[in-house]
Amino acid sequence: MKIASATQAIGIRDLRQSALMKAAHGVTSLAEINRVTKDEGLGIGESDQGIGTAW
């Protein structure tokens, strides 16, 4: 988590934040974002097989 905190502190977006910006501009959909990413706090995008939980 330290790397994520450090990059966020200097303004680097994570994959989900970048994808949400693309959705706001009509480039992708929220369904697609939820399919390929997860939200650390809410568990969005996680599957029953544990995909996306390695980090």
Coordinates of N, CA and C in Angstrom, one line a residue:
M1 N 0.8 -1.2 0.0 CA 0.0 0.0 0.0 C 0.8 1.3 0.0
K2 N 2.1 1.2 0.4 CA 2.9 2.4 0.5 C 3.1 3.0 -0.9
I3 N 3.3 2.1 -1.9 CA 3.5 2.6 -3.3 C 2.3 3.4 -3.7
A4 N 1.1 2.8 -3.5 CA -0.1 3.4 -3.9 C -0.3 4.8 -3.2
S5 N 0.0 4.9 -1.9 CA -0.1 6.1 -1.2 C 0.9 7.2 -1.7
A6 N 2.1 6.8 -2.0 CA 3.1 7.7 -2.5 C 2.7 8.2 -3.9
T7 N 2.3 7.3 -4.8 CA 1.9 7.8 -6.1 C 0.7 8.7 -6.1
Q8 N -0.3 8.4 -5.3 CA -1.4 9.3 -5.1 C -1.1 10.6 -4.6
A9 N -0.1 10.7 -3.7 CA 0.3 11.9 -3.1 C 0.9 12.9 -4.1
I10 N 1.5 12.3 -5.1 CA 2.1 13.2 -6.2 C 1.2 13.3 -7.4
G11 N 0.0 12.9 -7.3 CA -1.0 13.1 -8.3 C -1.1 12.1 -9.4
I12 N -0.5 10.9 -9.2 CA -0.6 9.9 -10.2 C -1.9 9.1 -9.9
R13 N -2.8 8.9 -10.9 CA -4.0 8.2 -10.8 C -3.8 6.7 -10.9
D14 N -4.6 5.9 -10.1 CA -4.5 4.5 -10.3 C -5.4 4.1 -11.4
L15 N -5.4 2.8 -11.8 CA -6.2 2.4 -13.0 C -7.6 2.7 -12.9
R16 N -8.2 2.5 -11.7 CA -9.7 2.8 -11.5 C -10.0 4.3 -11.7
Q17 N -9.2 5.1 -11.1 CA -9.4 6.6 -11.2 C -9.3 7.0 -12.7
S18 N -8.3 6.5 -13.4 CA -8.1 6.8 -14.8 C -9.3 6.4 -15.6
A19 N -9.8 5.2 -15.3 CA -10.9 4.6 -16.0 C -12.2 5.4 -15.7
L20 N -12.4 5.9 -14.5 CA -13.5 6.7 -14.2 C -13.5 8.0 -15.0
M21 N -12.3 8.6 -15.2 CA -12.2 9.8 -16.0 C -12.6 9.5 -17.4
K22 N -12.2 8.3 -17.9 CA -12.6 8.0 -19.3 C -14.1 7.8 -19.4
A23 N -14.7 7.2 -18.4 CA -16.2 7.0 -18.4 C -16.9 8.4 -18.4
A24 N -16.3 9.4 -17.7 CA -16.9 10.7 -17.6 C -16.8 11.4 -19.0
H25 N -15.9 11.0 -19.8 CA -15.7 11.5 -21.2 C -16.4 10.6 -22.2
G26 N -17.1 9.6 -21.8 CA -17.8 8.7 -22.7 C -16.9 7.7 -23.5
V27 N -15.7 7.5 -23.0 CA -14.8 6.6 -23.7 C -15.0 5.1 -23.3
T28 N -15.5 4.9 -22.1 CA -15.8 3.6 -21.6 C -17.0 3.6 -20.7
S29 N -17.5 2.5 -20.2 CA -18.7 2.4 -19.4 C -18.3 2.0 -18.0
L30 N -19.2 2.3 -17.1 CA -19.0 1.9 -15.7 C -19.0 0.4 -15.5
A31 N -19.8 -0.3 -16.4 CA -19.9 -1.7 -16.3 C -18.5 -2.3 -16.7
E32 N -17.9 -1.7 -17.7 CA -16.6 -2.2 -18.1 C -15.5 -1.9 -17.0
I33 N -15.6 -0.8 -16.4 CA -14.7 -0.5 -15.3 C -14.8 -1.5 -14.2
N34 N -16.0 -1.8 -13.8 CA -16.3 -2.7 -12.7 C -15.8 -4.1 -13.1
R35 N -15.9 -4.5 -14.4 CA -15.5 -5.8 -14.8 C -14.0 -6.0 -14.7
V36 N -13.2 -5.0 -14.9 CA -11.7 -5.1 -15.0 C -11.0 -4.6 -13.8
T37 N -11.7 -3.8 -12.9 CA -11.0 -3.2 -11.8 C -11.8 -3.5 -10.5
K38 N -11.2 -3.2 -9.4 CA -11.9 -3.3 -8.1 C -11.6 -2.1 -7.3
D39 N -12.5 -1.8 -6.4 CA -12.4 -0.7 -5.5 C -11.9 -1.3 -4.2
E40 N -10.8 -0.9 -3.7 CA -10.2 -1.4 -2.5 C -11.2 -1.4 -1.3
G41 N -11.9 -0.3 -1.2 CA -12.8 -0.2 0.0 C -14.1 -0.9 -0.1
L42 N -14.6 -1.0 -1.3 CA -16.0 -1.5 -1.5 C -16.0 -3.0 -2.1
G43 N -14.9 -3.5 -2.6 CA -14.9 -4.8 -3.2 C -15.5 -4.9 -4.5
I44 N -15.8 -3.7 -5.2 CA -16.4 -3.7 -6.5 C -15.5 -4.4 -7.5
G45 N -16.0 -5.2 -8.3 CA -15.2 -5.9 -9.4 C -14.6 -7.2 -9.0
E46 N -14.7 -7.5 -7.7 CA -14.1 -8.8 -7.3 C -15.0 -9.9 -7.6
S47 N -14.5 -11.1 -8.0 CA -15.3 -12.2 -8.3 C -15.2 -13.3 -7.2
D48 N -16.0 -14.3 -7.3 CA -16.0 -15.4 -6.3 C -14.7 -16.2 -6.3
Q49 N -14.0 -16.2 -7.5 CA -12.7 -16.9 -7.6 C -11.5 -16.2 -7.0
G50 N -11.7 -15.0 -6.5 CA -10.7 -14.2 -5.8 C -9.8 -13.5 -6.8
I51 N -10.2 -13.3 -8.0 CA -9.5 -12.6 -9.0 C -9.4 -11.1 -8.6
G52 N -8.2 -10.6 -8.7 CA -8.0 -9.2 -8.3 C -7.8 -8.9 -6.8
T53 N -7.6 -10.0 -6.1 CA -7.3 -9.8 -4.7 C -5.9 -10.1 -4.3
A54 N -5.0 -10.3 -5.3 CA -3.6 -10.6 -5.0 C -2.9 -9.4 -4.4
W55 N -3.3 -8.2 -4.7 CA -2.6 -7.0 -4.3 C -3.1 -6.6 -3.0

